[in-house]
CSV table of C-alpha atoms in Angstrom, one decimal:
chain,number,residue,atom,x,y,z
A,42,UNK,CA,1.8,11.5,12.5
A,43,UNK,CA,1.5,9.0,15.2
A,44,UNK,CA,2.6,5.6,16.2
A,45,UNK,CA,1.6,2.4,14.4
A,46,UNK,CA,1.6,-1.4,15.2
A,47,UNK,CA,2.8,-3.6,12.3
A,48,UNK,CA,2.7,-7.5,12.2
A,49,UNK,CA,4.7,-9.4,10.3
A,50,UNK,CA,3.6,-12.5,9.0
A,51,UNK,CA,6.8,-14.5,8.4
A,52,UNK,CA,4.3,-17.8,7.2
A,53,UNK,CA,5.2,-21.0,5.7
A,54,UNK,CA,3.2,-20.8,2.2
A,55,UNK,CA,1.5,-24.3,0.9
A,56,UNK,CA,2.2,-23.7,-2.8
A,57,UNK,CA,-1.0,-23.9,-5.3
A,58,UNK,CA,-3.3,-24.5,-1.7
A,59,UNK,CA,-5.5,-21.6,-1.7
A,60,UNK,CA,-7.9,-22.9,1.4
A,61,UNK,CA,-5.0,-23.9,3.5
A,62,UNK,CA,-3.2,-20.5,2.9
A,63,UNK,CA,-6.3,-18.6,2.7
A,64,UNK,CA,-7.2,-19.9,6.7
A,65,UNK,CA,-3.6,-19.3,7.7
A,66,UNK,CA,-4.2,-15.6,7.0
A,67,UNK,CA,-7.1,-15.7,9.0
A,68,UNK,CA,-5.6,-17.2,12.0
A,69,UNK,CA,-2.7,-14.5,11.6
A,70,UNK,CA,-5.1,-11.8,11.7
A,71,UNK,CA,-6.8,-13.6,14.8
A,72,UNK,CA,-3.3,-13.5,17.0
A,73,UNK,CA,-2.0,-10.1,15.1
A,74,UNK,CA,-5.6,-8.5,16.7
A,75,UNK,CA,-4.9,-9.9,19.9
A,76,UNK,CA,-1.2,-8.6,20.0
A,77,UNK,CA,-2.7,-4.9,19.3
A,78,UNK,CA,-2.0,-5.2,16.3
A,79,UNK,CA,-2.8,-2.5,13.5
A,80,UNK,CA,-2.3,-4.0,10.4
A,81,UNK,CA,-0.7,-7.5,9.3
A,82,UNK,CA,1.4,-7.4,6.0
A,83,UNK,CA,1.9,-10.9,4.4
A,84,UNK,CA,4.2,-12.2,2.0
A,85,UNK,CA,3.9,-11.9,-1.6
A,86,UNK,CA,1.6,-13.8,-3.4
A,87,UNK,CA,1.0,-15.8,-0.4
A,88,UNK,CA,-2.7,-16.6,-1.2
A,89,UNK,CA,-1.4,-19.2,-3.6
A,90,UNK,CA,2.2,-19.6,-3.4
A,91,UNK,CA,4.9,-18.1,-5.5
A,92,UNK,CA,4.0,-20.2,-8.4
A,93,UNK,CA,4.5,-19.0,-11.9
A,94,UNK,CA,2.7,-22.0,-13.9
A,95,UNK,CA,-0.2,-23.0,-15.9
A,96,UNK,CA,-2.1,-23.4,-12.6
A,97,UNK,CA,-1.8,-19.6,-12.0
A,98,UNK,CA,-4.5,-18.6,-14.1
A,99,UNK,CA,-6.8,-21.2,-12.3
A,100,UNK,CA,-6.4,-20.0,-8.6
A,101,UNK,CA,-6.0,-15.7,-9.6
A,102,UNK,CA,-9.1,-13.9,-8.2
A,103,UNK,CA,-10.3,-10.1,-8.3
A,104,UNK,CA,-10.5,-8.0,-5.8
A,105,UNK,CA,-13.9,-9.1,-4.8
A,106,UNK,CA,-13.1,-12.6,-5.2
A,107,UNK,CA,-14.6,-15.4,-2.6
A,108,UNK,CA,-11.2,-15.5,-0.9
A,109,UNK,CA,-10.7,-12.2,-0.9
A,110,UNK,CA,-14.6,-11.9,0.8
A,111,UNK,CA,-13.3,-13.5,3.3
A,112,UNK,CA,-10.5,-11.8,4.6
A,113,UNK,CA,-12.4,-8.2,4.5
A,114,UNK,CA,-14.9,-10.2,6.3
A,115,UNK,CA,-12.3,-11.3,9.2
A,116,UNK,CA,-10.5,-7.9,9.2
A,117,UNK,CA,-13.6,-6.1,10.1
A,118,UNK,CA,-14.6,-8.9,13.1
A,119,UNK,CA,-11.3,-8.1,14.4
A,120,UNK,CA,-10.4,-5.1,13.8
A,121,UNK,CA,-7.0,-5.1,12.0
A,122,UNK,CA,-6.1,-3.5,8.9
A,123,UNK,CA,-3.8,-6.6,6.4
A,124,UNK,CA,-1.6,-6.1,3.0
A,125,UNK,CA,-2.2,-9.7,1.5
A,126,UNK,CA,-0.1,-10.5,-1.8
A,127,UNK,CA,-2.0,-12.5,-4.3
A,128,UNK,CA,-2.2,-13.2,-8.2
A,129,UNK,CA,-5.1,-10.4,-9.1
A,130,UNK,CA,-7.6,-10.7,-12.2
A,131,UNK,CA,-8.5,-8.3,-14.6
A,132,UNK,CA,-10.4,-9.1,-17.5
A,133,UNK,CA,-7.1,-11.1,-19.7
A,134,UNK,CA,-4.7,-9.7,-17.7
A,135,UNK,CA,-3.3,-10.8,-14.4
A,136,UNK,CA,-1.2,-8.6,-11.7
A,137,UNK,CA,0.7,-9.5,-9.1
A,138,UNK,CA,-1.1,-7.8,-6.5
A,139,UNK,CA,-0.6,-6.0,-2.9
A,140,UNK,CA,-4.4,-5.3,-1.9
A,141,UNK,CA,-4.9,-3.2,1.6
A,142,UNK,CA,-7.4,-4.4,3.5
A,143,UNK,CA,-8.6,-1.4,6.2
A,144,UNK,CA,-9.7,-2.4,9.9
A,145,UNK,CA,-13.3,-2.0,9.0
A,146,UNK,CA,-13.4,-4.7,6.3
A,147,UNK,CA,-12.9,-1.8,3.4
A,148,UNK,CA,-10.2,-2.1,0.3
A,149,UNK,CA,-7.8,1.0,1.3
A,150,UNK,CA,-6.2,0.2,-2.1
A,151,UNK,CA,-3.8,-1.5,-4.4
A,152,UNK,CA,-0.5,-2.2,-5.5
A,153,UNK,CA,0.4,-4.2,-8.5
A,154,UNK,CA,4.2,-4.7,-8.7
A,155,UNK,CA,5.9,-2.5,-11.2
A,156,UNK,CA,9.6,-4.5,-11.5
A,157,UNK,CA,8.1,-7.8,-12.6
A,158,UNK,CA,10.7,-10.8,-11.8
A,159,UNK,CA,12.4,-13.5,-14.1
A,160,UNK,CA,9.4,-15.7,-15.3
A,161,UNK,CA,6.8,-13.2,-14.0
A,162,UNK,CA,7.0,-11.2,-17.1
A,163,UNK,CA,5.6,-14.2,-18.8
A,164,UNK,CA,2.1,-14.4,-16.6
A,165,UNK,CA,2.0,-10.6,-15.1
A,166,UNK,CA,1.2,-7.4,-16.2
A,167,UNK,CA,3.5,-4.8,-15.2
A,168,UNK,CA,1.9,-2.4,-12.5
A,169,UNK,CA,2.5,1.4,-13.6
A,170,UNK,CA,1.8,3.7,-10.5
A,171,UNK,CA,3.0,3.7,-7.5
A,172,UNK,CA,0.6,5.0,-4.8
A,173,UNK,CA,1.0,6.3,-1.1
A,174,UNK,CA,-2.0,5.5,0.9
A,175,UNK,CA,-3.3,8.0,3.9
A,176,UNK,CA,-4.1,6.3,6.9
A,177,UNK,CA,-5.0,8.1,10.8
A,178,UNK,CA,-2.0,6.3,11.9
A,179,UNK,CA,0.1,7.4,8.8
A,180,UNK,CA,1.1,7.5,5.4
A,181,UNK,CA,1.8,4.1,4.0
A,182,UNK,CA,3.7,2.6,0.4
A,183,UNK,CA,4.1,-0.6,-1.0
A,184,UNK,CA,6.6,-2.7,-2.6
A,185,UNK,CA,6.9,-6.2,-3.7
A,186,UNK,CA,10.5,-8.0,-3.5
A,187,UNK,CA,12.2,-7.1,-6.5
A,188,UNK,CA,10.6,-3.9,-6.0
A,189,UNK,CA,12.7,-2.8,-3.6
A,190,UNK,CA,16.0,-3.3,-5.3
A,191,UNK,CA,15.1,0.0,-7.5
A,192,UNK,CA,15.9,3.2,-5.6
A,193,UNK,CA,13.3,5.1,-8.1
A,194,UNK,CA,10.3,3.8,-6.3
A,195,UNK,CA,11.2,4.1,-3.0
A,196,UNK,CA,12.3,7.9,-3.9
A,197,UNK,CA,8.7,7.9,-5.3
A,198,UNK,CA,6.9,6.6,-2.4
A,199,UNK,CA,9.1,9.5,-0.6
A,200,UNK,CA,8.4,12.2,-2.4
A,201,UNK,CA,4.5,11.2,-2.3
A,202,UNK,CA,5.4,11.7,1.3
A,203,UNK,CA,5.2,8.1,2.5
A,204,UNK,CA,6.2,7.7,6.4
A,205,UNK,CA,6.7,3.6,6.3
A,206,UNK,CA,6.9,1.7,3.4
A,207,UNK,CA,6.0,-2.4,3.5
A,208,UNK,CA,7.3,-5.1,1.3
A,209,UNK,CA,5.8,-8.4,0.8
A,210,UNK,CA,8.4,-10.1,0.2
A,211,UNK,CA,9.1,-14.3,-1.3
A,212,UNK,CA,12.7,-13.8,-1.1
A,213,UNK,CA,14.6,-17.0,-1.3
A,214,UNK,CA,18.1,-18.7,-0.8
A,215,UNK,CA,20.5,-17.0,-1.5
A,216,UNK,CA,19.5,-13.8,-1.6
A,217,UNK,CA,19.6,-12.8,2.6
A,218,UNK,CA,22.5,-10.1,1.6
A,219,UNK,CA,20.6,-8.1,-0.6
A,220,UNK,CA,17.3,-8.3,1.3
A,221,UNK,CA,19.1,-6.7,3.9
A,222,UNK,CA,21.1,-3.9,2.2
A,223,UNK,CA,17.9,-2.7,0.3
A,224,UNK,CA,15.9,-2.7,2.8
A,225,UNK,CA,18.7,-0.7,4.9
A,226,UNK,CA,19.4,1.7,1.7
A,227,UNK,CA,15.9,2.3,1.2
A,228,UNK,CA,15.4,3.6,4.6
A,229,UNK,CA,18.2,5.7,5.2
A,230,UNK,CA,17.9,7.5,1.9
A,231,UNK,CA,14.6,8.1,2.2
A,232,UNK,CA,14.0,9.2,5.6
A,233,UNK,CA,11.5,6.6,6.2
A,234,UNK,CA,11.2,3.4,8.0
A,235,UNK,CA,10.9,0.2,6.2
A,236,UNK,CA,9.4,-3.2,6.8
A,237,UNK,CA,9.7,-6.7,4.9
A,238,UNK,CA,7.5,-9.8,5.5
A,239,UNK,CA,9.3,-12.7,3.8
A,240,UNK,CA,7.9,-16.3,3.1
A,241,UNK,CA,10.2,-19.0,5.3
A,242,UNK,CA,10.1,-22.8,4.5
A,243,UNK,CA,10.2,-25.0,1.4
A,244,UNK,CA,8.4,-25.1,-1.7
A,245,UNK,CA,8.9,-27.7,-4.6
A,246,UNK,CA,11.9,-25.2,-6.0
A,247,UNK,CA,12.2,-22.8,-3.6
A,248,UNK,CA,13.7,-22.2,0.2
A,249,UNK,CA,12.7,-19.4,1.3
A,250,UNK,CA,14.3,-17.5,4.3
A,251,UNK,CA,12.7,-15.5,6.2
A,252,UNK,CA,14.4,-12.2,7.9
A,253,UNK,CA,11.8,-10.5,7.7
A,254,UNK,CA,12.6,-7.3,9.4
A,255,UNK,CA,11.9,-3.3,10.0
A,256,UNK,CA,15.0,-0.7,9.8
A,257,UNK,CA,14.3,2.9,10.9
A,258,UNK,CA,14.7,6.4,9.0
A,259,UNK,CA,18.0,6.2,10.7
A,260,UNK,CA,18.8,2.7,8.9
A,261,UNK,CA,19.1,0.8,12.0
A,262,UNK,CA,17.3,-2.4,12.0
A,263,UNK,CA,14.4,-2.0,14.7
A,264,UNK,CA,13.3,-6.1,14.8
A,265,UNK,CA,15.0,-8.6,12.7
A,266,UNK,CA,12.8,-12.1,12.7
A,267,UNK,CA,15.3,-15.7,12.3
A,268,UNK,CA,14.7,-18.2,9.5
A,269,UNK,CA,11.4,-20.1,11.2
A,270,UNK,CA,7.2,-19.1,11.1
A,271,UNK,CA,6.7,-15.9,13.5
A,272,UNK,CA,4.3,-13.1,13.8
A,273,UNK,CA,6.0,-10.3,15.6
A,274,UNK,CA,3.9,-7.5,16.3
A,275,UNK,CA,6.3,-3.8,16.2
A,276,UNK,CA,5.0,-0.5,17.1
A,277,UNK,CA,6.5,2.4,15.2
A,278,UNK,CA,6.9,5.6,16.1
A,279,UNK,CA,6.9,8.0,13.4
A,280,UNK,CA,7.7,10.9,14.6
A,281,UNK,CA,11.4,9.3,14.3
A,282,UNK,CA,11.3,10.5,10.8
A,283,UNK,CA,11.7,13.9,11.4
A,284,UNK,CA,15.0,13.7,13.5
A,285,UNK,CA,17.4,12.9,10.9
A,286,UNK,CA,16.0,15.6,8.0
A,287,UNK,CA,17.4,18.5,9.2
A,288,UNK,CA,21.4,17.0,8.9
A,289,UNK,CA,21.0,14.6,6.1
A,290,UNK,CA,18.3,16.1,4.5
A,291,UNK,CA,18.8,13.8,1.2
A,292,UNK,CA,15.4,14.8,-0.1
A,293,UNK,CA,16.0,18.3,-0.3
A,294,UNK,CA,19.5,18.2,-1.1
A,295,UNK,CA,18.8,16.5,-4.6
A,296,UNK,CA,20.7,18.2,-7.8
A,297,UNK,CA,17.1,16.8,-10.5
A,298,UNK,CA,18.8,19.4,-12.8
A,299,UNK,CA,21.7,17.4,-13.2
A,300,UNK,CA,19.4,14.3,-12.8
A,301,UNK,CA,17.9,15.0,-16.2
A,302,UNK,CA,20.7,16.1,-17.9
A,303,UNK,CA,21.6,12.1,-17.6
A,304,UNK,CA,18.3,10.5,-18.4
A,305,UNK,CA,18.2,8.0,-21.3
């Protein structure tokens, strides 16, 4: 393990305006790039807007989709790694998707969001696996909002041996409280840092409020943003990980005897 420099997009989102959204991802990879930045993790579904009507099926793409194109292309020019959130098509079906985006341009891989929302059961497909991806700088999972309020994935991500795990998150008024215990929980009982990009700004329903933030293994919060646009750039050390195990050692300590015993 090493160290690893995070951006974190905290972007006003112009709902149902892919070409506007689409080039402020490209000028966030731009400034992340010149910050040293590894890899930029946006909000989700930020290439359209958190938007769950009949114009949804219109602007959802596949992972080889123009837009899409075009981010790969930019990463590579610039050499940064991003996790963009946007509304993925697969033959009938459509995903709310985290695709990861390498430094040279390459898909690393996917997330589709397993806890679908409120009215996102009515337009999304569930996701059903949970993957850790392998990086040089580390290994990385993803989450998406609601995601993270479920302390069976992050366990998940954990035992697959995730270092850092990154939400994108469209977390709106008035939910600031739980976006910050979650993301604090998940941390601390995991051993493992966490990291949230959240949309800021108004939509036509919506007020979304930024925060975006990382919180260490330790679950101290490492850089908390405010509630206006920012790209912070954080570099992680995560070797930090190690230095609670051998006194907490949650993990380990699990009773999944007992665990079972439960299940219904």
């Amino acid at each position: 393990m090493s160290t690893i420099s995070i951006a974190l997009a905290q972007l006003r989102c112009e709902l149902r305006n892919k070409e506007l959204n689409l080039q402020r991802i490209l000028q966030a990879l731009e400034e992340a790039a010149e910050k040293k930045a590894d890899y930029v993790l946006f909000p989700e579904l930020y290439l359209t807007g958190y938007d769950m009507s009949d114009q949804l099926p219109l602007m959802a793409e596949s992972e080889d989709g123009p837009s899409i194109m075009r981010i790969r292309e930019h990463a590579k020019r610039f050499r940064v790694g991003a996790i963009v959130g946007f509304p993925e098509r697969e033959g009938e079906k459509l995903y709310n998707c985290a695709l990861f985006i390498g430094k040279h341009g390459e898909i690393v891989g996917k997330y589709r969001k397993v806890h679908l929302y409120h009215k996102e059961k009515e337009w999304f497909a569930p996701g059903d696996t949970l993957p850790v991806f392998s990086l040089p700088e580390g290994k990385i999972g993803l989450m998406i909002t609601y995601d993270m309020e479920f302390p069976e994935a992050a366990r998940v991500l954990a035992l697959g041996e995730a270092d850092l795990i990154l939400v994108l998150a469209a977390n709106m008024i008035p939910y600031q409280h739980y976006q910050d215990i979650y993301l604090h929980a998940r941390a601390l009982e995991n051993h493992l840092f966490t990291a949230a990009a959240n949309m800021v700004g108004l939509d036509t329903e919506n007020v979304f409020f930024g925060e975006s933030q990382i919180v260490n293994p330790s679950g101290f919060t490492v850089y908390k943003a405010g509630n206006n646009e920012s790209i912070p750039v954080c570099m992680l050390n995560l070797e930090e990980i190690n230095q609670e195990q051998p006194l907490l050692d949650y993990l380990n300590n699990r009773r999944t005897e007992v665990y079972q015993k439960e299940q219904r």
